mmCIF file of C-alpha atoms in Angstrom:
data_model
loop_
_atom_site.group_PDB
_atom_site.id
_atom_site.type_symbol
_atom_site.label_atom_id
_atom_site.label_comp_id
_atom_site.label_asym_id
_atom_site.label_seq_id
_atom_site.Cartn_x
_atom_site.Cartn_y
_atom_site.Cartn_z
ATOM 1 C CA UNK A 1 31.933 -5.227 -35.440
ATOM 2 C CA UNK A 2 34.463 -5.398 -32.654
ATOM 3 C CA UNK A 3 38.021 -4.610 -33.625
ATOM 4 C CA UNK A 4 41.051 -5.415 -31.530
ATOM 5 C CA UNK A 5 44.200 -3.875 -32.911
ATOM 6 C CA UNK A 6 47.748 -4.291 -31.724
ATOM 7 C CA UNK A 7 50.662 -2.059 -32.452
ATOM 8 C CA UNK A 8 53.247 -2.819 -33.613
ATOM 9 C CA UNK A 9 52.650 -6.011 -35.558
ATOM 10 C CA UNK A 10 56.347 -6.790 -35.678
ATOM 11 C CA UNK A 11 58.959 -5.713 -33.185
ATOM 12 C CA UNK A 12 62.669 -6.349 -33.267
ATOM 13 C CA UNK A 13 64.521 -5.125 -30.251
ATOM 14 C CA UNK A 14 67.937 -5.518 -28.707
ATOM 15 C CA UNK A 15 68.503 -7.264 -25.448
ATOM 16 C CA UNK A 16 68.381 -4.902 -22.515
ATOM 17 C CA UNK A 17 66.047 -2.411 -24.157
ATOM 18 C CA UNK A 18 62.542 -1.418 -23.103
ATOM 19 C CA UNK A 19 59.460 -1.296 -25.274
ATOM 20 C CA UNK A 20 55.667 -1.170 -25.102
ATOM 21 C CA UNK A 21 53.074 -3.067 -27.105
ATOM 22 C CA UNK A 22 49.678 -1.416 -27.458
ATOM 23 C CA UNK A 23 46.254 -3.022 -27.698
ATOM 24 C CA UNK A 24 43.275 -0.896 -28.732
ATOM 25 C CA UNK A 25 39.736 -2.202 -28.874
ATOM 26 C CA UNK A 26 36.568 -0.696 -30.254
ATOM 27 C CA UNK A 27 33.844 -1.522 -27.739
ATOM 28 C CA UNK A 28 33.263 -1.407 -24.023
ATOM 29 C CA UNK A 29 34.891 -4.129 -21.988
ATOM 30 C CA UNK A 30 36.521 -4.328 -18.604
ATOM 31 C CA UNK A 31 38.124 -7.714 -19.104
ATOM 32 C CA UNK A 32 41.292 -8.067 -21.077
ATOM 33 C CA UNK A 33 43.850 -10.835 -21.275
ATOM 34 C CA UNK A 34 47.366 -11.158 -22.590
ATOM 35 C CA UNK A 35 48.680 -14.382 -24.060
ATOM 36 C CA UNK A 36 52.022 -15.539 -25.387
ATOM 37 C CA UNK A 37 52.453 -17.959 -28.264
ATOM 38 C CA UNK A 38 55.706 -19.604 -29.296
ATOM 39 C CA UNK A 39 56.013 -20.844 -32.901
ATOM 40 C CA UNK A 40 53.958 -23.970 -33.472
ATOM 41 C CA UNK A 41 52.727 -23.954 -29.890
ATOM 42 C CA UNK A 42 49.496 -23.105 -28.153
ATOM 43 C CA UNK A 43 48.722 -19.995 -26.169
ATOM 44 C CA UNK A 44 50.019 -19.384 -22.678
ATOM 45 C CA UNK A 45 48.116 -17.060 -20.381
ATOM 46 C CA UNK A 46 50.202 -14.137 -19.125
ATOM 47 C CA UNK A 47 47.886 -11.604 -17.506
ATOM 48 C CA UNK A 48 44.245 -11.167 -16.571
ATOM 49 C CA UNK A 49 43.095 -7.544 -16.260
ATOM 50 C CA UNK A 50 39.596 -7.193 -14.855
ATOM 51 C CA UNK A 51 39.084 -3.540 -14.074
ATOM 52 C CA UNK A 52 39.978 -0.040 -15.122
ATOM 53 C CA UNK A 53 43.442 0.861 -13.910
ATOM 54 C CA UNK A 54 44.475 -2.737 -13.341
ATOM 55 C CA UNK A 55 48.208 -3.303 -13.476
ATOM 56 C CA UNK A 56 49.889 -6.690 -13.317
ATOM 57 C CA UNK A 57 53.597 -7.508 -13.404
ATOM 58 C CA UNK A 58 55.463 -10.734 -13.879
ATOM 59 C CA UNK A 59 59.210 -10.663 -14.315
ATOM 60 C CA UNK A 60 60.145 -8.331 -17.161
ATOM 61 C CA UNK A 61 56.547 -7.901 -18.348
ATOM 62 C CA UNK A 62 53.962 -5.472 -17.041
ATOM 63 C CA UNK A 63 50.417 -5.093 -18.330
ATOM 64 C CA UNK A 64 47.906 -2.330 -17.702
ATOM 65 C CA UNK A 65 44.327 -1.571 -18.661
ATOM 66 C CA UNK A 66 42.566 1.748 -19.284
ATOM 67 C CA UNK A 67 38.959 0.902 -20.032
ATOM 68 C CA UNK A 68 37.981 4.501 -20.689
ATOM 69 C CA UNK A 69 40.580 4.801 -23.423
ATOM 70 C CA UNK A 70 39.899 1.195 -24.496
ATOM 71 C CA UNK A 71 43.621 0.607 -24.332
ATOM 72 C CA UNK A 72 45.882 -1.968 -22.786
ATOM 73 C CA UNK A 73 49.654 -1.940 -22.795
ATOM 74 C CA UNK A 74 52.258 -4.645 -22.363
ATOM 75 C CA UNK A 75 55.560 -3.167 -21.291
ATOM 76 C CA UNK A 76 58.801 -5.057 -21.689
ATOM 77 C CA UNK A 77 61.688 -4.106 -19.443
ATOM 78 C CA UNK A 78 65.291 -5.022 -20.254
ATOM 79 C CA UNK A 79 64.336 -7.560 -22.893
ATOM 80 C CA UNK A 80 66.016 -10.949 -23.034
ATOM 81 C CA UNK A 81 66.065 -13.488 -25.853
ATOM 82 C CA UNK A 82 63.616 -15.798 -24.060
ATOM 83 C CA UNK A 83 60.887 -13.207 -24.509
ATOM 84 C CA UNK A 84 60.903 -13.730 -28.275
ATOM 85 C CA UNK A 85 57.369 -14.889 -29.161
ATOM 86 C CA UNK A 86 54.075 -13.594 -30.470
ATOM 87 C CA UNK A 87 51.963 -11.714 -27.950
ATOM 88 C CA UNK A 88 48.205 -11.442 -28.225
ATOM 89 C CA UNK A 89 45.730 -9.364 -26.333
ATOM 90 C CA UNK A 90 42.166 -10.647 -26.089
ATOM 91 C CA UNK A 91 39.061 -8.709 -25.140
ATOM 92 C CA UNK A 92 36.189 -10.451 -23.405
ATOM 93 C CA UNK A 93 32.872 -9.004 -24.512
ATOM 94 C CA UNK A 94 30.243 -11.533 -23.519
ATOM 95 C CA UNK A 95 30.837 -14.642 -21.491
ATOM 96 C CA UNK A 96 34.441 -15.334 -22.351
ATOM 97 C CA UNK A 97 33.995 -14.924 -26.081
ATOM 98 C CA UNK A 98 37.533 -13.746 -26.407
ATOM 99 C CA UNK A 99 38.237 -11.543 -29.387
ATOM 100 C CA UNK A 100 41.929 -11.663 -30.127
ATOM 101 C CA UNK A 101 44.109 -8.946 -31.492
ATOM 102 C CA UNK A 102 46.276 -9.274 -34.544
ATOM 103 C CA UNK A 103 49.291 -10.267 -32.494
ATOM 104 C CA UNK A 104 52.712 -8.693 -32.062
ATOM 105 C CA UNK A 105 55.661 -10.787 -33.170
ATOM 106 C CA UNK A 106 58.584 -9.935 -30.919
ATOM 107 C CA UNK A 107 62.177 -10.813 -31.715
ATOM 108 C CA UNK A 108 64.843 -9.999 -29.172
ATOM 109 C CA UNK A 109 68.274 -9.732 -30.703
ATOM 110 C CA UNK A 110 71.378 -10.486 -28.622
ATOM 111 C CA UNK B 1 45.619 -32.454 -14.105
ATOM 112 C CA UNK B 2 47.607 -32.153 -17.291
ATOM 113 C CA UNK B 3 45.676 -29.271 -18.809
ATOM 114 C CA UNK B 4 43.510 -29.100 -21.903
ATOM 115 C CA UNK B 5 44.090 -32.071 -24.196
ATOM 116 C CA UNK B 6 43.319 -32.192 -27.900
ATOM 117 C CA UNK B 7 43.359 -35.128 -30.244
ATOM 118 C CA UNK B 8 44.668 -35.592 -32.845
ATOM 119 C CA UNK B 9 47.531 -33.116 -32.921
ATOM 120 C CA UNK B 10 47.746 -33.287 -36.694
ATOM 121 C CA UNK B 11 45.230 -34.328 -39.321
ATOM 122 C CA UNK B 12 45.704 -34.519 -43.069
ATOM 123 C CA UNK B 13 42.553 -35.160 -45.040
ATOM 124 C CA UNK B 14 41.389 -35.072 -48.593
ATOM 125 C CA UNK B 15 38.998 -32.389 -49.714
ATOM 126 C CA UNK B 16 35.408 -33.477 -49.252
ATOM 127 C CA UNK B 17 36.078 -35.790 -46.317
ATOM 128 C CA UNK B 18 34.628 -35.280 -42.852
ATOM 129 C CA UNK B 19 36.883 -34.790 -39.845
ATOM 130 C CA UNK B 20 36.243 -34.799 -36.113
ATOM 131 C CA UNK B 21 38.455 -33.367 -33.401
ATOM 132 C CA UNK B 22 38.251 -34.067 -29.690
ATOM 133 C CA UNK B 23 38.945 -31.791 -26.752
ATOM 134 C CA UNK B 24 39.230 -32.792 -23.106
ATOM 135 C CA UNK B 25 39.108 -29.701 -20.891
ATOM 136 C CA UNK B 26 40.584 -29.237 -17.443
ATOM 137 C CA UNK B 27 38.328 -31.375 -15.292
ATOM 138 C CA UNK B 28 36.774 -28.733 -13.044
ATOM 139 C CA UNK B 29 36.177 -26.252 -15.867
ATOM 140 C CA UNK B 30 32.589 -25.909 -17.005
ATOM 141 C CA UNK B 31 33.237 -23.593 -19.952
ATOM 142 C CA UNK B 32 34.754 -24.898 -23.171
ATOM 143 C CA UNK B 33 35.628 -22.919 -26.288
ATOM 144 C CA UNK B 34 36.655 -23.671 -29.836
ATOM 145 C CA UNK B 35 38.832 -21.321 -31.885
ATOM 146 C CA UNK B 36 40.407 -21.417 -35.295
ATOM 147 C CA UNK B 37 43.793 -19.902 -35.982
ATOM 148 C CA UNK B 38 45.263 -19.385 -39.414
ATOM 149 C CA UNK B 39 48.887 -18.559 -40.052
ATOM 150 C CA UNK B 40 49.863 -15.108 -38.873
ATOM 151 C CA UNK B 41 46.485 -14.355 -37.332
ATOM 152 C CA UNK B 42 45.020 -14.337 -33.864
ATOM 153 C CA UNK B 43 42.617 -17.077 -32.813
ATOM 154 C CA UNK B 44 39.089 -16.639 -34.146
ATOM 155 C CA UNK B 45 36.209 -17.552 -31.836
ATOM 156 C CA UNK B 46 33.907 -20.289 -33.161
ATOM 157 C CA UNK B 47 31.657 -21.504 -30.358
ATOM 158 C CA UNK B 48 31.479 -22.189 -26.657
ATOM 159 C CA UNK B 49 29.714 -24.382 -24.130
ATOM 160 C CA UNK B 50 28.763 -23.981 -20.534
ATOM 161 C CA UNK B 51 28.496 -27.517 -19.265
ATOM 162 C CA UNK B 52 26.615 -29.332 -22.035
ATOM 163 C CA UNK B 53 24.768 -26.254 -23.310
ATOM 164 C CA UNK B 54 26.092 -24.625 -26.452
ATOM 165 C CA UNK B 55 25.548 -20.963 -25.655
ATOM 166 C CA UNK B 56 26.926 -19.406 -28.800
ATOM 167 C CA UNK B 57 27.275 -20.950 -32.210
ATOM 168 C CA UNK B 58 26.493 -18.109 -34.561
ATOM 169 C CA UNK B 59 30.169 -17.627 -35.257
ATOM 170 C CA UNK B 60 30.723 -21.118 -36.570
ATOM 171 C CA UNK B 61 32.123 -20.581 -40.020
ATOM 172 C CA UNK B 62 29.431 -22.396 -41.953
ATOM 173 C CA UNK B 63 26.827 -25.104 -41.544
ATOM 174 C CA UNK B 64 29.575 -27.608 -42.289
ATOM 175 C CA UNK B 65 30.918 -26.938 -38.805
ATOM 176 C CA UNK B 66 29.281 -28.388 -35.724
ATOM 177 C CA UNK B 67 30.288 -28.983 -32.141
ATOM 178 C CA UNK B 68 28.973 -31.096 -29.306
ATOM 179 C CA UNK B 69 29.612 -31.555 -25.626
ATOM 180 C CA UNK B 70 27.140 -34.268 -24.770
ATOM 181 C CA UNK B 71 27.918 -34.882 -21.116
ATOM 182 C CA UNK B 72 29.462 -31.584 -20.229
ATOM 183 C CA UNK B 73 32.937 -33.029 -20.229
ATOM 184 C CA UNK B 74 34.808 -33.585 -23.505
ATOM 185 C CA UNK B 75 33.773 -31.890 -26.724
ATOM 186 C CA UNK B 76 34.021 -32.681 -30.410
ATOM 187 C CA UNK B 77 34.258 -30.355 -33.379
ATOM 188 C CA UNK B 78 33.228 -31.803 -36.720
ATOM 189 C CA UNK B 79 33.841 -30.355 -40.147
ATOM 190 C CA UNK B 80 31.892 -31.931 -42.952
ATOM 191 C CA UNK B 81 32.906 -31.882 -46.601
ATOM 192 C CA UNK B 82 36.235 -30.250 -45.853
ATOM 193 C CA UNK B 83 37.600 -27.575 -48.155
ATOM 194 C CA UNK B 84 41.154 -26.361 -48.595
ATOM 195 C CA UNK B 85 40.214 -23.145 -46.837
ATOM 196 C CA UNK B 86 39.522 -25.138 -43.684
ATOM 197 C CA UNK B 87 43.236 -25.785 -43.279
ATOM 198 C CA UNK B 88 44.170 -24.168 -39.978
ATOM 199 C CA UNK B 89 44.967 -24.823 -36.343
ATOM 200 C CA UNK B 90 41.868 -25.612 -34.294
ATOM 201 C CA UNK B 91 42.277 -24.674 -30.667
ATOM 202 C CA UNK B 92 40.210 -25.694 -27.703
ATOM 203 C CA UNK B 93 40.209 -23.818 -24.409
ATOM 204 C CA UNK B 94 38.464 -24.136 -21.080
ATOM 205 C CA UNK B 95 37.781 -21.907 -18.115
ATOM 206 C CA UNK B 96 36.054 -22.151 -14.784
ATOM 207 C CA UNK B 97 34.282 -18.877 -14.265
ATOM 208 C CA UNK B 98 33.382 -15.774 -16.181
ATOM 209 C CA UNK B 99 36.251 -13.350 -15.834
ATOM 210 C CA UNK B 100 38.943 -15.959 -15.518
ATOM 211 C CA UNK B 101 41.436 -16.734 -18.196
ATOM 212 C CA UNK B 102 40.922 -19.542 -20.628
ATOM 213 C CA UNK B 103 43.560 -22.252 -20.808
ATOM 214 C CA UNK B 104 44.340 -23.482 -24.264
ATOM 215 C CA UNK B 105 45.175 -26.925 -25.550
ATOM 216 C CA UNK B 106 47.985 -27.664 -27.960
ATOM 217 C CA UNK B 107 45.627 -27.535 -30.916
ATOM 218 C CA UNK B 108 44.847 -29.765 -33.861
ATOM 219 C CA UNK B 109 46.517 -28.748 -37.084
ATOM 220 C CA UNK B 110 44.304 -29.609 -40.043
ATOM 221 C CA UNK B 111 45.635 -29.806 -43.568
ATOM 222 C CA UNK B 112 43.153 -30.333 -46.367
ATOM 223 C CA UNK B 113 44.739 -31.553 -49.600
#
């Protein structure tokens, strides 16, 4: 069975600091997505990574994909309070059957 | 286009009752997905459609769950004989092509009492 694991599950970081969230998955895929979810809200698409070595950046967030290592990272640069949310990676195995990770709950402390 | 729309946003039902949720996808999207999300977990894939064809339904949680997309536009998810364990957020998403991201609706929060 496919497993998508994120690390860490909970992250508390100070404003201005950098950190990386890791997403490991257990089967071959070259399509990976990152989503953000605020409490009580739906999921907002952040990044679409469609090939090995793909790197996307938006503001203080940067995502990368290593399909050989079955690993994606979401790097946070100089965190700000507005980034507090839960972040999910999702692996697409067959026809957009997204398999979501466990989520990383991020709290940015002033 | 206002995005993926789900109705109702909240539903409280008594155990044993049937419930039906509606999802209106982004108009040009031909793929539609249903997910369930419980507290503290990531969304769990249930089923998906390409146009009106239901291409995967083996991951529906039990035979009490069914979904339709009769004209390839909106979709409904029905849960029969609800149980307390069905309490969750039910999310609908749509996408245009394979390899593009899915856009999620606001979800329907179901509480079974």
